[in-house]
GROMACS .gro file of C-alpha atoms in nm:
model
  280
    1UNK     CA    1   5.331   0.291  -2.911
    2UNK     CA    2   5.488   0.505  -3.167
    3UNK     CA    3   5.255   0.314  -3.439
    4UNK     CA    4   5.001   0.415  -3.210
    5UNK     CA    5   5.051   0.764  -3.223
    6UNK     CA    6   5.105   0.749  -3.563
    7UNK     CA    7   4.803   0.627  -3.645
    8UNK     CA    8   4.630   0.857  -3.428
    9UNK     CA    9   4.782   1.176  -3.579
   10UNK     CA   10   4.697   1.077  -3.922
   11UNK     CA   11   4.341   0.986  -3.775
   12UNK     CA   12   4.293   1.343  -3.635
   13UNK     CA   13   4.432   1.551  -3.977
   14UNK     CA   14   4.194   1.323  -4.142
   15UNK     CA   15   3.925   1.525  -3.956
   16UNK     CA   16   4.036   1.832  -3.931
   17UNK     CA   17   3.898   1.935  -4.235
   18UNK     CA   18   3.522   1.850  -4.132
   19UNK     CA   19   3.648   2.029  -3.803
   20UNK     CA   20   3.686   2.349  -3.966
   21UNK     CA   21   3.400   2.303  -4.173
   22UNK     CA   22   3.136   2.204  -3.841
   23UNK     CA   23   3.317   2.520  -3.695
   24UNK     CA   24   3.368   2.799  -3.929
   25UNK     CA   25   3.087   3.041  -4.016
   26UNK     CA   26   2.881   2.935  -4.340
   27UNK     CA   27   2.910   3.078  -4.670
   28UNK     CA   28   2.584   3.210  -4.755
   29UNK     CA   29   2.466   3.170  -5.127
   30UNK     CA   30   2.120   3.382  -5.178
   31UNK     CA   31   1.896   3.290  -5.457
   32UNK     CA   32   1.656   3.547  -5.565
   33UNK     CA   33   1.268   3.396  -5.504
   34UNK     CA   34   1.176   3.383  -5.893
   35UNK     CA   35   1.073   2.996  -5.839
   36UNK     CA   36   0.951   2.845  -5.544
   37UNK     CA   37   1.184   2.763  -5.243
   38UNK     CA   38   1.148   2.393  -5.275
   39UNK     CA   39   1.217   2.463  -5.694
   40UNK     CA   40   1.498   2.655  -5.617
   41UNK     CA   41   1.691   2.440  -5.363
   42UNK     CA   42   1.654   2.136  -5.602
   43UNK     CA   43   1.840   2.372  -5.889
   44UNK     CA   44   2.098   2.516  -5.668
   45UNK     CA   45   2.183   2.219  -5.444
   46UNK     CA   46   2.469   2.072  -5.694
   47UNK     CA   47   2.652   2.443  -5.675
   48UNK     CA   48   2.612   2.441  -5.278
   49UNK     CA   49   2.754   2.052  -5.284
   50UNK     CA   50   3.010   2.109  -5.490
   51UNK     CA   51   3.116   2.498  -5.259
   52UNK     CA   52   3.134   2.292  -4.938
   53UNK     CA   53   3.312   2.020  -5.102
   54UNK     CA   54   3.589   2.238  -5.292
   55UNK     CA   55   3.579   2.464  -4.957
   56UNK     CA   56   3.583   2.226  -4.729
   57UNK     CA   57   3.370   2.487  -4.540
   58UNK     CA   58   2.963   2.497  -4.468
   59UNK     CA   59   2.700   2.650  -4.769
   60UNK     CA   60   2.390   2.771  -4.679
   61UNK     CA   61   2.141   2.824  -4.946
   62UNK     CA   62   1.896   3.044  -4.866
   63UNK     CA   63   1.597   3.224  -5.074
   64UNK     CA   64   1.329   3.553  -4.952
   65UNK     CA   65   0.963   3.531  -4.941
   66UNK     CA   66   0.941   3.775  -5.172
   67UNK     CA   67   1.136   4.003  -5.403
   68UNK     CA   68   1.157   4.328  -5.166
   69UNK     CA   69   1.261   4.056  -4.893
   70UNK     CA   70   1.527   3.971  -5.088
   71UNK     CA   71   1.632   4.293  -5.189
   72UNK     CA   72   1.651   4.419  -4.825
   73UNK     CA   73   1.867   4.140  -4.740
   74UNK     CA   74   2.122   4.163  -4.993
   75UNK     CA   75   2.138   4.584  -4.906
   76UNK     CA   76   2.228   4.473  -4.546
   77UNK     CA   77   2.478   4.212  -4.676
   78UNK     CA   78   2.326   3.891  -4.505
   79UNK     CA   79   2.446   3.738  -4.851
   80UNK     CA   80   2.807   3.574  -4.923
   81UNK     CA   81   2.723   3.504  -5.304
   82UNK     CA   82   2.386   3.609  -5.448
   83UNK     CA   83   2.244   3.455  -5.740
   84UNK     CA   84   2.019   3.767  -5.853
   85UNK     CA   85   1.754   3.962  -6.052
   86UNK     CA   86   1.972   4.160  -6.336
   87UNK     CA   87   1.848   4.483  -6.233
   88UNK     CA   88   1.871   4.394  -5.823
   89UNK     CA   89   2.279   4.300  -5.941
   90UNK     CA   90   2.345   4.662  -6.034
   91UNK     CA   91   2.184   4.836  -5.787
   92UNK     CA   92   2.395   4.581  -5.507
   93UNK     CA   93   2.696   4.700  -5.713
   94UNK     CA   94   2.623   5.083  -5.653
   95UNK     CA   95   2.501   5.094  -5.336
   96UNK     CA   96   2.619   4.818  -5.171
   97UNK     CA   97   2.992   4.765  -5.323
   98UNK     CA   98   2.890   4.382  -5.436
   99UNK     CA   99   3.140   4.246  -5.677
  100UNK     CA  100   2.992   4.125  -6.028
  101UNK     CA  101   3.164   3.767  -6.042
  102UNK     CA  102   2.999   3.561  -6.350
  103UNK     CA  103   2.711   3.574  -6.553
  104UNK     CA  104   2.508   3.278  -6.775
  105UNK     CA  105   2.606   3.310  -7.118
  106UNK     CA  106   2.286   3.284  -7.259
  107UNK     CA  107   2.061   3.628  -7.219
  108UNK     CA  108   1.741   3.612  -7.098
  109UNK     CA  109   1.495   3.661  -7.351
  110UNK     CA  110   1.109   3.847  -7.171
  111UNK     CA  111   0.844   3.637  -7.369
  112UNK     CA  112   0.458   3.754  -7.365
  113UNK     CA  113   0.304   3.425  -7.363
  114UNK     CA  114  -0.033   3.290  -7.405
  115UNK     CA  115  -0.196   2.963  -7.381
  116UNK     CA  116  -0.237   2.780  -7.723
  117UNK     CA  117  -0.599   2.762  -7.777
  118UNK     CA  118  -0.619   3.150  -7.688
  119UNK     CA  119  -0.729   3.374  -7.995
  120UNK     CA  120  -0.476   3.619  -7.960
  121UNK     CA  121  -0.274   3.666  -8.244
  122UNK     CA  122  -0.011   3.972  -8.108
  123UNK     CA  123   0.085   4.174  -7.872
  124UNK     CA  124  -0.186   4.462  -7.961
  125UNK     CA  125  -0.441   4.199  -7.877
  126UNK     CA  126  -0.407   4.233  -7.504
  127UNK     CA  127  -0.522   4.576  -7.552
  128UNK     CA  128  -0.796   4.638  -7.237
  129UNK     CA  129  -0.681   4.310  -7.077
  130UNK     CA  130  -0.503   4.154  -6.767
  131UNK     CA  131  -0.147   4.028  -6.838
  132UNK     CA  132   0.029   3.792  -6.535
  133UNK     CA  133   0.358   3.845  -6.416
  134UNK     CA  134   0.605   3.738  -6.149
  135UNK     CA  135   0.680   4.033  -5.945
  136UNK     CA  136   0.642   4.418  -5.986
  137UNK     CA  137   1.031   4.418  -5.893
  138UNK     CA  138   1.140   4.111  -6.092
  139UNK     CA  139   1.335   4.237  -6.404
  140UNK     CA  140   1.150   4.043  -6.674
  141UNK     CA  141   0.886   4.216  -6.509
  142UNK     CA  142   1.069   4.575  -6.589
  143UNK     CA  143   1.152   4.515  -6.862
  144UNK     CA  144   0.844   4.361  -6.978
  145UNK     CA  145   0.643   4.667  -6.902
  146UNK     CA  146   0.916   4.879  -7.071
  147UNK     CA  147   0.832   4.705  -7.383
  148UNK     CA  148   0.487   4.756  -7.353
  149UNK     CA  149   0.525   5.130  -7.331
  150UNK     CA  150   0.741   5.129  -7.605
  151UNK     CA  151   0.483   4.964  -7.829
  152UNK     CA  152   0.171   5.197  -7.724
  153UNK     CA  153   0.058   5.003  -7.430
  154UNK     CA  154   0.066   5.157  -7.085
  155UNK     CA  155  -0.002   4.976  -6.804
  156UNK     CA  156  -0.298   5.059  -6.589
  157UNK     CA  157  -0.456   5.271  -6.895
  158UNK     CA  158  -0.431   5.041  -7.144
  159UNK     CA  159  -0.351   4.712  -7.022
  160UNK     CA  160  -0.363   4.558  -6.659
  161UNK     CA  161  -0.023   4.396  -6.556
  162UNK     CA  162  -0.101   4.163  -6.252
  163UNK     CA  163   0.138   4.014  -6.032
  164UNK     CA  164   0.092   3.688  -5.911
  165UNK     CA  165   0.426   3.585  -5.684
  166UNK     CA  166   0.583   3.320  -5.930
  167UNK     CA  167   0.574   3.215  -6.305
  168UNK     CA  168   0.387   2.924  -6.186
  169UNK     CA  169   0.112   3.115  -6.070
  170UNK     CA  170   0.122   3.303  -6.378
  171UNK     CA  171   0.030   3.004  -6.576
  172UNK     CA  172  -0.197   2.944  -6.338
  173UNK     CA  173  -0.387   3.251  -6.351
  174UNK     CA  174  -0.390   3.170  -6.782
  175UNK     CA  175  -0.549   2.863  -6.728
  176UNK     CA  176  -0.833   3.023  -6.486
  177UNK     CA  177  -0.905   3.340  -6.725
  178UNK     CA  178  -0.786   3.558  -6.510
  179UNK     CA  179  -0.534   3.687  -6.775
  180UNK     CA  180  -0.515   3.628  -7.126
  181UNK     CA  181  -0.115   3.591  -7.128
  182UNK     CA  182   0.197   3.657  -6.898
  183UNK     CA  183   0.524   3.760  -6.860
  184UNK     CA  184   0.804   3.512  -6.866
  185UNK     CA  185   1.114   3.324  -7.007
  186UNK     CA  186   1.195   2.988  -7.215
  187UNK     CA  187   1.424   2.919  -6.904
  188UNK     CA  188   1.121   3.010  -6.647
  189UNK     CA  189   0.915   2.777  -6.849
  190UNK     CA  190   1.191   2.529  -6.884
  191UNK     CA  191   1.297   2.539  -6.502
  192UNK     CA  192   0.927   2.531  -6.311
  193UNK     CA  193   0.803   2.224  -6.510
  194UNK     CA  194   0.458   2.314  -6.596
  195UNK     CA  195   0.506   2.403  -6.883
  196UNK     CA  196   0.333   2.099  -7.027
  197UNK     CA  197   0.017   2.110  -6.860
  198UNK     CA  198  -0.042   2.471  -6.930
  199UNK     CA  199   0.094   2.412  -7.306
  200UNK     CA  200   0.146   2.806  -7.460
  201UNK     CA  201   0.287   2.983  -7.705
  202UNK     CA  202   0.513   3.302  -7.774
  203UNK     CA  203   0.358   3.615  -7.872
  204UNK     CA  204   0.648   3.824  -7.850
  205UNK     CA  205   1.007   3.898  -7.756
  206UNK     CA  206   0.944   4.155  -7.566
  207UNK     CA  207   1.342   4.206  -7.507
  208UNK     CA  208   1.686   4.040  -7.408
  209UNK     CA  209   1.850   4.170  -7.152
  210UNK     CA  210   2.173   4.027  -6.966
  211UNK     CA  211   2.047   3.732  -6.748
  212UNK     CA  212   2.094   3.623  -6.395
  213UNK     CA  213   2.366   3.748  -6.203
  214UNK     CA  214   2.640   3.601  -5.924
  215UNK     CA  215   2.772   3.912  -5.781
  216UNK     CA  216   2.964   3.878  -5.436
  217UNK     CA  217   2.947   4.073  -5.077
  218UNK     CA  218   3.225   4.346  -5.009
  219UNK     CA  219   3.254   4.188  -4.709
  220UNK     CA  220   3.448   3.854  -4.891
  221UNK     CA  221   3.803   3.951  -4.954
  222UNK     CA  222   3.975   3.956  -5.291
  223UNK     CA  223   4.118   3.596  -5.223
  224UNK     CA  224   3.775   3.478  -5.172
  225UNK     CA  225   3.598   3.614  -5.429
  226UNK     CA  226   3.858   3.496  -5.713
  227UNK     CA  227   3.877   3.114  -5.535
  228UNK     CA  228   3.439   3.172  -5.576
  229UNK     CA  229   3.524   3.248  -5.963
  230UNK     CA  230   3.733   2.987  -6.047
  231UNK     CA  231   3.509   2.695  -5.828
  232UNK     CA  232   3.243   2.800  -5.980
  233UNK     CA  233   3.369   2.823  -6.325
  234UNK     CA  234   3.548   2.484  -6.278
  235UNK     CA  235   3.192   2.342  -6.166
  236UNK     CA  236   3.005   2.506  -6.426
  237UNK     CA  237   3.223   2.441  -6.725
  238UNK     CA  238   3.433   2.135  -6.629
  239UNK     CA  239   3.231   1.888  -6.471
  240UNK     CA  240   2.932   1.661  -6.556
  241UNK     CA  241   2.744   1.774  -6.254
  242UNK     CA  242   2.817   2.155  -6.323
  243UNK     CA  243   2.693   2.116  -6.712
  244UNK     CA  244   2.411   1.967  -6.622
  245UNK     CA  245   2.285   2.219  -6.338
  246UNK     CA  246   2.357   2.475  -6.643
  247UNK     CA  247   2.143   2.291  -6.895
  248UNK     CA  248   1.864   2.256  -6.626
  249UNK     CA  249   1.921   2.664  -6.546
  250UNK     CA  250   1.912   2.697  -6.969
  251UNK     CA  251   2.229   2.911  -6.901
  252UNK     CA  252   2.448   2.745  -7.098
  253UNK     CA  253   2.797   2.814  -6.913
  254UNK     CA  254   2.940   3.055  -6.684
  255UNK     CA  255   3.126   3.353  -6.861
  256UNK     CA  256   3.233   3.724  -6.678
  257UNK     CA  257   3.020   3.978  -6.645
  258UNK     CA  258   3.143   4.310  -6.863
  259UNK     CA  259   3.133   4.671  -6.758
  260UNK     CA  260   2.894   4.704  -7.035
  261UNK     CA  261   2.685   4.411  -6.887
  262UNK     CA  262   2.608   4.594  -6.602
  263UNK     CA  263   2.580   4.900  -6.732
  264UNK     CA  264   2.306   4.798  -6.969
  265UNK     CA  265   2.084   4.748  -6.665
  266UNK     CA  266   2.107   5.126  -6.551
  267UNK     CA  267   1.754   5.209  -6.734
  268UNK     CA  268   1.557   4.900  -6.554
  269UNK     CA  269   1.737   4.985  -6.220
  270UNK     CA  270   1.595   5.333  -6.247
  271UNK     CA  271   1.239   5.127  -6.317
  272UNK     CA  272   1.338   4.939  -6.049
  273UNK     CA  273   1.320   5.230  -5.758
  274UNK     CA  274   1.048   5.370  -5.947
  275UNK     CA  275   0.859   5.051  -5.862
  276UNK     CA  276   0.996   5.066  -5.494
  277UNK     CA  277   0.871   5.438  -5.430
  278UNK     CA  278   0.489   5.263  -5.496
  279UNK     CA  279   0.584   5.006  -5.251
  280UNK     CA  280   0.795   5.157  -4.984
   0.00000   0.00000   0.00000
């Protein structure tokens, strides 16, 4: 009997971990919607794995039809973790109190592409044409049009800048003529896998700016966020599966996010609600 009950204690702390975890409220990890859901969740899925492993708790993933979607949601704190637009990352610091927790080391470099048998030989060549791009809110998008300013071109006097919901599309919209270039990233082109049947080539750097972000809600306490930090780092940095969801991301590894970091972004967030008064 005693063997018995032995047996049957050490059967029922062998489940109490998947106890807690069927029971306990999931930790919600938002991805901003700059790929398509079913892109995204095949990216993401080896950080949620290896959170509800480490956790022993339940990870949602979750995405937004769109950018404003997503924004909404992460002002109204639906999100544990957020994996975010740079621009969207300060303004949820702010206004919202989310915690900057890591960022990719490698910046994000905004590319004007064009496909390789186009004619276009610089950026001055898109002069009185239609340029593809994510998302008015998306930050390559900012600062994409930021650069264009800079160099003489305005959009909607002297250059149309089109948005088209994903960098998929964008290439899309190259190969039908509806544009003569886009608005993207060597990660974007890297990450939607398209690249190769809409084969382009770099105009311009239009800028680098600090990439991604994985800020946290206020509503995780300070324990929480720094076990977040270090799992994720640990992932990222340490393990097969983490440096190889990095090299797919073209992030390189996880590294923390500076004051200066974030305060780089001020300029695109005040794009950023400039773009939202036209939409709101």
């Amino acid at each position: 009997m005693r063997a018995l009950l032995m047996f049957l204690m050490g059967f029922v702390l062998a489940l109490a971990p998947a106890a807690r975890a069927a029971g306990e409220r999931p930790l919600t990890v938002g991805v901003v919607p700059y790929l398509s859901a079913r892109t995204l969740v095949q990216l993401y899925k080896p950080l949620q794995e290896h959170l509800e492993r480490s956790l022993q708790r339940p990870v949602r993933l979750v995405t937004a039809p769109d950018y404003l979607t997503f924004l909404d949601k992460t002002a109204k704190r639906e999100y544990d973790l957020i994996a975010t637009s740079p621009a969207f990352g300060r303004m949820a610091q702010n206004e919202t109190g989310y915690v900057p927790l890591l960022r990719p080391q490698n910046s994000l470099e905004v590319l004007l592409v064009t496909l390789k048998e186009s004619s276009l030989q610089d950026v001055s060549g898109v002069r009185g044409q239609t340029i593809a791009t994510t998302d008015p809110l998306a930050t390559l998008t900012l600062a994409g049009v930021r650069a264009l300013r800079e160099r003489g071109l305005v959009p909607g006097r002297d250059v149309t800048v089109r948005p088209t919901n994903s960098h998929a599309n964008s290439l899309a919209a190259m190969r039908r003529g509806d544009a003569v270039a886009a608005i993207t990233s060597s990660t974007a082109l890297r990450q939607i896998g398209t690249a190769a049947a809409a084969p382009v080539r770099t105009l311009a750097v239009l800028s680098t700016t600090t990439p991604l972000l994985y800020l946290t809600s206020p509503m995780l306490r300070a324990p929480e966020v720094e076990t977040l930090r270090r799992l994720m780092v640990e992932f990222a940095n340490g393990t097969e599966a983490g440096r190889h969801f990095m090299e797919e991301l073209g992030h390189g590894t996880l590294v923390p996010v500076s004051a200066r970091d974030m305060a780089s972004l001020d300029p695109y967030v005040d794009d950023l609600k400039a773009q939202l008064e036209t939409l709101r």
